[in-house]
Coordinates of C-alpha atoms in Angstrom, one line a residue:
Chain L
X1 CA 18.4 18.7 102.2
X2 CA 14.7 17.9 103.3
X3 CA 11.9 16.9 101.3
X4 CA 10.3 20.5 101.9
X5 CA 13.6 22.3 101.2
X6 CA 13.6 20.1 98.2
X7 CA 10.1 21.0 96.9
X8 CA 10.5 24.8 97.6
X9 CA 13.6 25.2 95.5
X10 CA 11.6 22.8 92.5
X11 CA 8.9 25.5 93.0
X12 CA 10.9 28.2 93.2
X13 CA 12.7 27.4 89.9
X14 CA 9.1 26.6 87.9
X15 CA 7.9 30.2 89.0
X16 CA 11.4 31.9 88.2
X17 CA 10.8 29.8 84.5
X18 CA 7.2 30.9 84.4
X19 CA 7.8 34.1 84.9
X20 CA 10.3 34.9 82.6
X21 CA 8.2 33.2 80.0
X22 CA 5.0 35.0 80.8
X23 CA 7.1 38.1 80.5
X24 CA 8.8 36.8 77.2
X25 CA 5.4 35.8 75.4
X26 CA 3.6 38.9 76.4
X27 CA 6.3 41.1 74.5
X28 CA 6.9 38.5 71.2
X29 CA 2.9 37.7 71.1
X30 CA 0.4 39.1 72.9
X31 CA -2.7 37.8 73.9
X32 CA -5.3 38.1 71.0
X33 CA -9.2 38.8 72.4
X34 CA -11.2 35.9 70.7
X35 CA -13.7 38.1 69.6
X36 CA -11.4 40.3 67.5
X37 CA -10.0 37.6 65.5
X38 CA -12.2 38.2 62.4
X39 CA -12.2 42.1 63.3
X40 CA -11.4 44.5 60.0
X41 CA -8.4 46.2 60.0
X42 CA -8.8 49.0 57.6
X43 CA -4.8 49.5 56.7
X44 CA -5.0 45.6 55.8
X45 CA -8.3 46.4 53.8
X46 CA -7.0 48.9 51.9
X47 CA -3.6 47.3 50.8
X48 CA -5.8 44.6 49.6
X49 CA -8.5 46.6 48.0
X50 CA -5.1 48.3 46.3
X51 CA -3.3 45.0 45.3
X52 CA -6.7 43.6 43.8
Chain X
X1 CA -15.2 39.9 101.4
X2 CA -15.5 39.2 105.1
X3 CA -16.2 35.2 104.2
X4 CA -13.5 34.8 101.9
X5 CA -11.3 36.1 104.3
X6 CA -12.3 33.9 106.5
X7 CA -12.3 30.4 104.2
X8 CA -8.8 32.3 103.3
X9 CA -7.7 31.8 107.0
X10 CA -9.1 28.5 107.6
X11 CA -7.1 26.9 104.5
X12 CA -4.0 28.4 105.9
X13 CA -4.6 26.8 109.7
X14 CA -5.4 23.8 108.0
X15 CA -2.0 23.6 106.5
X16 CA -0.2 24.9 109.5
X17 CA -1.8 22.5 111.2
X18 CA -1.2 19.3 109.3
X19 CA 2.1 20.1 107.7
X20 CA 5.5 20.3 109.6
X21 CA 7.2 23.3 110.0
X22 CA 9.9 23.9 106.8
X23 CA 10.1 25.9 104.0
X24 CA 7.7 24.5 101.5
X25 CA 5.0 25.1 104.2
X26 CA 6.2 28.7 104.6
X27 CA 5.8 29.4 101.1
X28 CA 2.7 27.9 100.8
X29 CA 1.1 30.0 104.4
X30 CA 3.0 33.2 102.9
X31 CA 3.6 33.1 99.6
X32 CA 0.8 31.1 98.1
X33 CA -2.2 31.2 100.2
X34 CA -1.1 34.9 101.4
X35 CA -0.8 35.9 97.9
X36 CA -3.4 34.3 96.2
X37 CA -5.9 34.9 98.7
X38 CA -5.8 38.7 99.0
X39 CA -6.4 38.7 95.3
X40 CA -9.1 36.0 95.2
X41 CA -11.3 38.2 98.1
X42 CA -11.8 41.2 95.4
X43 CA -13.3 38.2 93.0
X44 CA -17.2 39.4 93.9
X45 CA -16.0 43.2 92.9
X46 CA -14.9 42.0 89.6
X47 CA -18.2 39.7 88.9
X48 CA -20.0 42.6 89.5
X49 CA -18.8 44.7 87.5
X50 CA -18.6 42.0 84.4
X51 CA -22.7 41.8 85.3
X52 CA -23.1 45.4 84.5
X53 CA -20.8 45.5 81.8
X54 CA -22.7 42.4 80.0
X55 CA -25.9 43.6 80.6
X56 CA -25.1 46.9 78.8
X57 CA -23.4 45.2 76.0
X58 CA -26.1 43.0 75.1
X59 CA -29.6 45.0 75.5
X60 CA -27.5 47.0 72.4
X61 CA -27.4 50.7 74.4
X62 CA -23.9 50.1 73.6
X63 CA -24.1 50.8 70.1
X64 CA -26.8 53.8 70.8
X65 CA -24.6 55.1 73.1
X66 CA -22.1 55.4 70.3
X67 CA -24.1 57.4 68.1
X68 CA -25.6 59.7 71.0
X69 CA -21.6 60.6 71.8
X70 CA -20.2 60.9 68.1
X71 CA -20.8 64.6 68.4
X72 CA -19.1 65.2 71.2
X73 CA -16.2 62.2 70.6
X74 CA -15.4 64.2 67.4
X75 CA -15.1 67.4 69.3
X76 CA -12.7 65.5 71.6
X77 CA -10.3 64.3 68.6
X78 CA -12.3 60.8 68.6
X79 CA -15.0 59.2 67.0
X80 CA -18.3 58.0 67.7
X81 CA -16.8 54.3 67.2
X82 CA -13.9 55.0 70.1
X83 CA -16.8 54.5 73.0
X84 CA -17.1 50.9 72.3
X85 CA -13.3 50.5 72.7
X86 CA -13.2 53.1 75.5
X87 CA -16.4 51.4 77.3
X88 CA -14.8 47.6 77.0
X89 CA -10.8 48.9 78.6
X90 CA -13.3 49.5 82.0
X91 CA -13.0 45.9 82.0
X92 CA -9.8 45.5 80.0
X93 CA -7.7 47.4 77.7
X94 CA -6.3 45.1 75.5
X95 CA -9.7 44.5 73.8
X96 CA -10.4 47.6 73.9
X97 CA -7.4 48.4 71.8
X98 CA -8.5 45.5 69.7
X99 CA -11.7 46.7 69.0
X100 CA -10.1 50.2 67.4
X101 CA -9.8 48.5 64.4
X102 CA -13.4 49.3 63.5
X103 CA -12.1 52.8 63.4
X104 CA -11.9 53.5 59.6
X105 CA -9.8 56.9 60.4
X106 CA -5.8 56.3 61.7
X107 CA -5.3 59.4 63.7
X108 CA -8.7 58.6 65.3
X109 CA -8.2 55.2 65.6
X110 CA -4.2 55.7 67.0
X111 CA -5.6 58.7 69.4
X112 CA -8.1 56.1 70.8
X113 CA -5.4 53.6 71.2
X114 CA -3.6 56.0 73.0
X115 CA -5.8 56.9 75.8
X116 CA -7.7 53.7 76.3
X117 CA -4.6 52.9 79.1
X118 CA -6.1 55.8 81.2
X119 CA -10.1 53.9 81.3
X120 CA -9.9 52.6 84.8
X121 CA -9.3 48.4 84.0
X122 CA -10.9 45.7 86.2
X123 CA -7.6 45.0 86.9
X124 CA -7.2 48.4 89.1
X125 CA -10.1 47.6 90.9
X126 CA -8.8 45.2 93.2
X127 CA -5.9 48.1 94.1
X128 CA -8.7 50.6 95.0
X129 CA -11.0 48.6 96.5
X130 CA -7.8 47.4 99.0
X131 CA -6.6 51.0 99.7
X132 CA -10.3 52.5 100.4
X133 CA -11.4 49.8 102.6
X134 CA -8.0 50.6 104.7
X135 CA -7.8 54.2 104.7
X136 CA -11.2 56.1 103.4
X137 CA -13.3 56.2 106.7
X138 CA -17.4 55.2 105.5
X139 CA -18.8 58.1 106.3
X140 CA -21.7 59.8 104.7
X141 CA -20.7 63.5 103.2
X142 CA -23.8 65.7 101.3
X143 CA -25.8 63.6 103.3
X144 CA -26.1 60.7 100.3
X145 CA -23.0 59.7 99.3
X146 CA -20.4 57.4 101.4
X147 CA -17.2 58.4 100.8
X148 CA -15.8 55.5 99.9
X149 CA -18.0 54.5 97.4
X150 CA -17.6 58.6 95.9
X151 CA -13.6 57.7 95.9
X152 CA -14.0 55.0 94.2
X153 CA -16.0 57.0 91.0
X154 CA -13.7 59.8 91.2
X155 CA -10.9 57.2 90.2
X156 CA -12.9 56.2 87.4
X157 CA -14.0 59.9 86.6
X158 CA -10.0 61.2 86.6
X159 CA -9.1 58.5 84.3
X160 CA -12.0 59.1 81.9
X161 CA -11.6 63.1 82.1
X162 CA -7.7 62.9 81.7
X163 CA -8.6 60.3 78.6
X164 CA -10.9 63.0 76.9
X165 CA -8.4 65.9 77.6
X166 CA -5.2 63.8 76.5
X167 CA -7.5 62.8 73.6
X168 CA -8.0 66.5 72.5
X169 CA -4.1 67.2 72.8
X170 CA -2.9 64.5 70.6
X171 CA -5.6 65.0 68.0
X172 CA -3.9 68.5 67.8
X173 CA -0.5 66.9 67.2
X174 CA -1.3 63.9 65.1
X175 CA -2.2 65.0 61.3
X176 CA -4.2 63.4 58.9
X177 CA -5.5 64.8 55.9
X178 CA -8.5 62.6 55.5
X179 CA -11.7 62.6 57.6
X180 CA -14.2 59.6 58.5
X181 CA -17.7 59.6 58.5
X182 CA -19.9 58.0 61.3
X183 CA -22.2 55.0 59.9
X184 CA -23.1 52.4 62.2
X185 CA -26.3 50.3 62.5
X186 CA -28.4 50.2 65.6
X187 CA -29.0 46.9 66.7
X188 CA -32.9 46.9 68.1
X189 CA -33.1 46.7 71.8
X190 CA -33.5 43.7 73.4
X191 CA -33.5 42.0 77.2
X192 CA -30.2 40.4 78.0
X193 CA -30.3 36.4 77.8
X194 CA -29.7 35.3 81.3
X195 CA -27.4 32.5 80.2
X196 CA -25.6 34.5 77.8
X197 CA -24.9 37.2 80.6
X198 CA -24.3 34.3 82.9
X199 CA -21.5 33.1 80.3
X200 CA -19.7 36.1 80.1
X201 CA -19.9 36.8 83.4
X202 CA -18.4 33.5 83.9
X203 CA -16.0 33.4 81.4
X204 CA -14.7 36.6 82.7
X205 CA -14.3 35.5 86.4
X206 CA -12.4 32.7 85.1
X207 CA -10.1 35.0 83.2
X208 CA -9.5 37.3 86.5
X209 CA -8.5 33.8 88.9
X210 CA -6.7 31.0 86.2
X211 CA -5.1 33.4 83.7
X212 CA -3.8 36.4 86.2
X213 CA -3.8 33.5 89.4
X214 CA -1.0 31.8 87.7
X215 CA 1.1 34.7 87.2
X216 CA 0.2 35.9 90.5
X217 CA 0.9 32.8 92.3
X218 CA 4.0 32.5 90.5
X219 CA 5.2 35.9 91.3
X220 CA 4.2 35.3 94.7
X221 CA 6.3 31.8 95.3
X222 CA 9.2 34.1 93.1
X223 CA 8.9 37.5 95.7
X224 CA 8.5 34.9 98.9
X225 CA 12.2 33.7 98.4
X226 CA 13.4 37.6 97.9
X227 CA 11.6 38.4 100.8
X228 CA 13.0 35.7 103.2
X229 CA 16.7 35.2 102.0
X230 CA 19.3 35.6 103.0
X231 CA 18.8 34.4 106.8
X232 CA 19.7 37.3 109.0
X233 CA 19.6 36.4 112.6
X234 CA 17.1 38.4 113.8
X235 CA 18.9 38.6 117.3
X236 CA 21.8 40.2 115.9
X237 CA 19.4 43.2 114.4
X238 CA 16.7 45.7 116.0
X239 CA 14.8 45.4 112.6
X240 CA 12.8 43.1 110.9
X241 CA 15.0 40.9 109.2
X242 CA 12.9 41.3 105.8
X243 CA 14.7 44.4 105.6
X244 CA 18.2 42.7 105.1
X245 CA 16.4 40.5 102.3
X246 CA 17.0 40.7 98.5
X247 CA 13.3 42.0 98.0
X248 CA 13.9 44.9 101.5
X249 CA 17.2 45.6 99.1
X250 CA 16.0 46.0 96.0
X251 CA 12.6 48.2 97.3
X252 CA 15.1 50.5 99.6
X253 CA 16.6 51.0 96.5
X254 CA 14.1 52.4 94.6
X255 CA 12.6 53.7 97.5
X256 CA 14.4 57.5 97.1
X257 CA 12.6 58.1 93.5
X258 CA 9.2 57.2 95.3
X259 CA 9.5 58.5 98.2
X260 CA 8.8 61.9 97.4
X261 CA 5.0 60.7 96.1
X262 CA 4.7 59.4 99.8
X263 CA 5.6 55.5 99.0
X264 CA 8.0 53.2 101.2
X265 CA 9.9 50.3 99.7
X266 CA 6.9 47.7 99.5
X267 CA 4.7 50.2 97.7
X268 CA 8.1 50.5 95.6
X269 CA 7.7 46.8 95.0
X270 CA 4.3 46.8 94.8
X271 CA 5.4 48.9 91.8
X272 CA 7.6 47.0 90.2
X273 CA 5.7 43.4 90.0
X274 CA 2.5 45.4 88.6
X275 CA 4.3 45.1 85.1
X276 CA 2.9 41.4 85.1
X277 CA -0.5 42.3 85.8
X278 CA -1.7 45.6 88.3
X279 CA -3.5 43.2 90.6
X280 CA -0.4 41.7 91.7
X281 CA 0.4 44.8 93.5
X282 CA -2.5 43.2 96.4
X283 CA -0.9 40.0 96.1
X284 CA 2.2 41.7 96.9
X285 CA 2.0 43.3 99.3
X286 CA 0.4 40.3 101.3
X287 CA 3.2 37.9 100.7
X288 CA 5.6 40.9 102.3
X289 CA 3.7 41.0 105.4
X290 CA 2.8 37.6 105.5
X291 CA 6.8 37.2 105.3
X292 CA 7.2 39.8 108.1
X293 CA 4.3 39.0 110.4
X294 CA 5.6 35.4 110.7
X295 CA 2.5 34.6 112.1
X296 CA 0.2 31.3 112.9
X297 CA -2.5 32.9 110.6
X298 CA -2.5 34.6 107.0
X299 CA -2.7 38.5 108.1
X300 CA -5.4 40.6 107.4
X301 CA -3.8 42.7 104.6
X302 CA -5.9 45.8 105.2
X303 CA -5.5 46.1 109.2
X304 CA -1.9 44.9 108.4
X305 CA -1.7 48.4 106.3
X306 CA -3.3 50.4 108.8
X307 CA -1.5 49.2 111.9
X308 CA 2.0 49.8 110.3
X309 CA 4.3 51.9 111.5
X310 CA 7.8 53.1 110.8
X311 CA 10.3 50.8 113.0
X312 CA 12.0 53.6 114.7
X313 CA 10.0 57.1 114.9
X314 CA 6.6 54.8 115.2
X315 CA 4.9 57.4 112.6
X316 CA 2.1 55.2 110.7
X317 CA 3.7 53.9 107.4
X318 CA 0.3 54.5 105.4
X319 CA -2.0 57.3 105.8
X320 CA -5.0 58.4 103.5
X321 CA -3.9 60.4 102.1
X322 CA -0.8 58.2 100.9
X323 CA -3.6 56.0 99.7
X324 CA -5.2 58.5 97.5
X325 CA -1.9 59.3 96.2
X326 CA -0.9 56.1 95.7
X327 CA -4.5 54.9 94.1
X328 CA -4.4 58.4 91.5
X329 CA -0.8 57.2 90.7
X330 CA -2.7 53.7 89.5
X331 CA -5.3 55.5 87.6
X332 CA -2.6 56.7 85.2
X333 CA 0.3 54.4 85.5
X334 CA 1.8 52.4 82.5
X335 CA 2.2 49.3 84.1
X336 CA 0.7 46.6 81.9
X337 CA 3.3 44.7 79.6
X338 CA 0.6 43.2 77.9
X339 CA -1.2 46.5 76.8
X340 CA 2.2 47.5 75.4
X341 CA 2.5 44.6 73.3
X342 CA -0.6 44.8 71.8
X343 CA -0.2 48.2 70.9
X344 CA 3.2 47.6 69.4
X345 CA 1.5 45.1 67.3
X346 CA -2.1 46.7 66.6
X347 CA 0.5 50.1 65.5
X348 CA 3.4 48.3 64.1
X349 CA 6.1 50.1 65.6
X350 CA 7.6 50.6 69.0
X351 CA 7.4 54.0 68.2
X352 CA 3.5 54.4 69.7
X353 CA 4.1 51.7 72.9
X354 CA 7.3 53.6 74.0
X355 CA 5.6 57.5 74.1
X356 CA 2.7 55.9 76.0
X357 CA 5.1 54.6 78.4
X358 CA 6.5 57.7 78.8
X359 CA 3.8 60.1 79.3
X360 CA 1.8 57.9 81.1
X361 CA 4.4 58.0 83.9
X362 CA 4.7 61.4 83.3
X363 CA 1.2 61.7 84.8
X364 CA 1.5 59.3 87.0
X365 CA 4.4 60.6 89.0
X366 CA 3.5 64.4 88.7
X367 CA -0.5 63.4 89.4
X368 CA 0.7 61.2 93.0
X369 CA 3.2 64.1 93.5
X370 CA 0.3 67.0 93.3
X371 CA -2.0 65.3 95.1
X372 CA 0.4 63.8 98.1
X373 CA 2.2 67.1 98.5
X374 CA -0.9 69.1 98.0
X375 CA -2.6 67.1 100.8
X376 CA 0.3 68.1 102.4
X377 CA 0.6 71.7 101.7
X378 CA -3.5 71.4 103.0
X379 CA -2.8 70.3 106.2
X380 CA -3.8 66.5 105.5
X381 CA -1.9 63.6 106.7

């Protein structure tokens, strides 16, 4: 096998891995906006407000 | 565009140039620099519209514009508070769905989530722009508006009116017993800071090339090895040998459900790799005629569109009104794994990401089917 042959399979299999990661991260933990980290969410709120 | 075509072109003769011929160089000509580059040219569409969205954002007509359309939000099954989610999915929608949680009201709040899918995302705009540049002609209709550029709103307006109307439908079917009030302070008015504006702008450019050009890349190297194996002599065949590939296999297999929308196998695709972002549909597309063309020079994907034509009858692949169908099927297709994610987190059940799957490709299917068999019907080609 060539050195080209060589790199495109290494390639190949790095996409194929990052891929299935993206995909894999995307449905376990989303990407979170930075500016909605500190954003209310009134369900939370309330249990709170309830439990105090 | 025309420039970054061009620089486009110039990298890839560089490296056909100075490399020897083999696979690695093939992938990077076809795969990479095909890939990569189509999406990369719409990069001034998408700065653009960051600038205007920015500039609105921080003179605070944002939060005005809130108030102005609670009235008419609440008559809609929203609230005054869903614009700012609704206005921020034109750029993307998982903020926007974010940025419900400021609605104190659940049914509001979910109904919002619900429709922000159908706000026309940056993301799409790299799919219209492609398809009206190729197939809407640039002609002047009313005698003030070019008809590309009118497209191009109506997209944005059929998203936003199907929003408002879906909106009304599911506020009828979702019950609450409580209602919300509207109270919200108006931030004075102020001039944008150019460096601020510059920031975002920036920042948001950066998001559109690194964080989708990895996953586009990636899917590109990935869909460049479906597309060219396995090795069909194309001696032995009277067809491109791309069609004998594992990505011509898997696209004439799905081609039967599209087909009556219009769409051939690389639109069928095109389809499929959208799931990891919707601009990878461009990038898609390129790498299978980049694949196919074979040629010394990265094609041109919009003349490659234009000039195909079906193998044996000759018929052109892509028409306009193909391309309308094809861009109203992106206005209200679920195709965003991310958005889904998020909404099965921001709702807590899988219940609320699975329905707006489905219904979204209700409307897709049925909207591309009305308006590609319609056309047809009409006369149009």
């Amino acid at each position: 096998m060539d050195w080209q042959n060589l790199f495109a399979v290494v390639l190949g299999l790095t996409a194929l891995i990052y891929v299935i990661r993206h995909f894999m991260k995307q449905v376990k933990k989303p990407e979170v906006d930075p500016k909605c980290d500190d954003c209310p969410v009134p369900e939370l709120m309330d249990k709170k407000e309830k439990s105090d | 565009m025309d420039w970054i075509q061009a620089g486009i072109n110039n990298i890839s003769v560089f490296v056909l140039s100075n490399m020897s011929s083999g696979m690695l160089r093939d992938i990077l000509v076809e795969g990479i620099i095909g890939g990569v580059g189509a999406i990369v040219i719409f990069l001034p569409q998408i700065l653009i519209l960051s600038f205007f969205l920015t500039v609105l954002e921080d003179t605070g007509y944002m939060a005005r514009v809130a108030f102005m359309l609670d009235k008419s939000m609440t008559k809609m099954g929203l609230h005054g508070k869903s614009i700012l989610p609704l206005m921020s999915a034109y750029a993307c929608a998982i903020p926007g769905i974010m940025s419900t949680r400021t609605i104190d009201s659940w049914k509001e709040r979910l109904v919002t989530i619900l429709i922000l899918p159908l706000m026309s995302c940056s993301a799409r705009l790299p799919v219209y722009t492609l398809l009206i540049s190729a197939f809407i002609p640039p002609i002047t209709v009313g005698g003030y508006f070019n008809l590309q550029g009118l497209t191009l709103v109506v997209m944005y307006f059929l998203g936003t009116v199907t929003a408002l109307i879906m909106a009304k439908i599911f506020s009828r079917f979702i019950k609450e017993k409580s209602s919300s009030s509207f109270v919200m302070e108006l931030p004075p008015y102020r001039v944008p800071i150019t460096r601020s504006v510059i920031r975002q702008v920036f920042i948001r450019g950066k998001l559109f090339l690194v964080n989708a050009g990895k996953i586009i890349m990636a899917i590109s190297i990935l869909l460049w090895f479906l597309a060219s194996f396995p090795k069909v002599d194309s001696s032995l065949t009277d067809i491109n040998p791309i069609h004998h590939s594992y990505a011509g296999k898997i696209g004439h297999a799905i081609e039967p459900v599209i087909r009556p929308l219009g769409f051939d196998w690389k639109i069928g695709i095109g389809l499929l790799t959208s799931f990891a972002a919707r601009e990878v549909m461009v990038s898609t597309m390129a790498t299978i005629y980049n694949v196919e063309d074979r040629g010394d020079e990265t094609v041109n994907l919009r003349e490659a569109m234009r000039n195909d034509v079906d193998e044996k009858t000759g018929v052109p692949v892509y028409t306009p009104l193909i391309a309308l169908a094809l861009m109203v099927f992106y206005v209200f297709a679920a195709q965003c794994m991310a958005t889904f994610a998020i909404v099965r987190q921001e709702t807590n059940s899988w219940k609320w990401p699975l329905f707006m799957i489905a219904y979204l490709t209700i409307l897709a299917y049925a909207g591309a089917f009305i308006v590609y068999r319609g056309g047809l019907l009409l006369g149009y080609s």
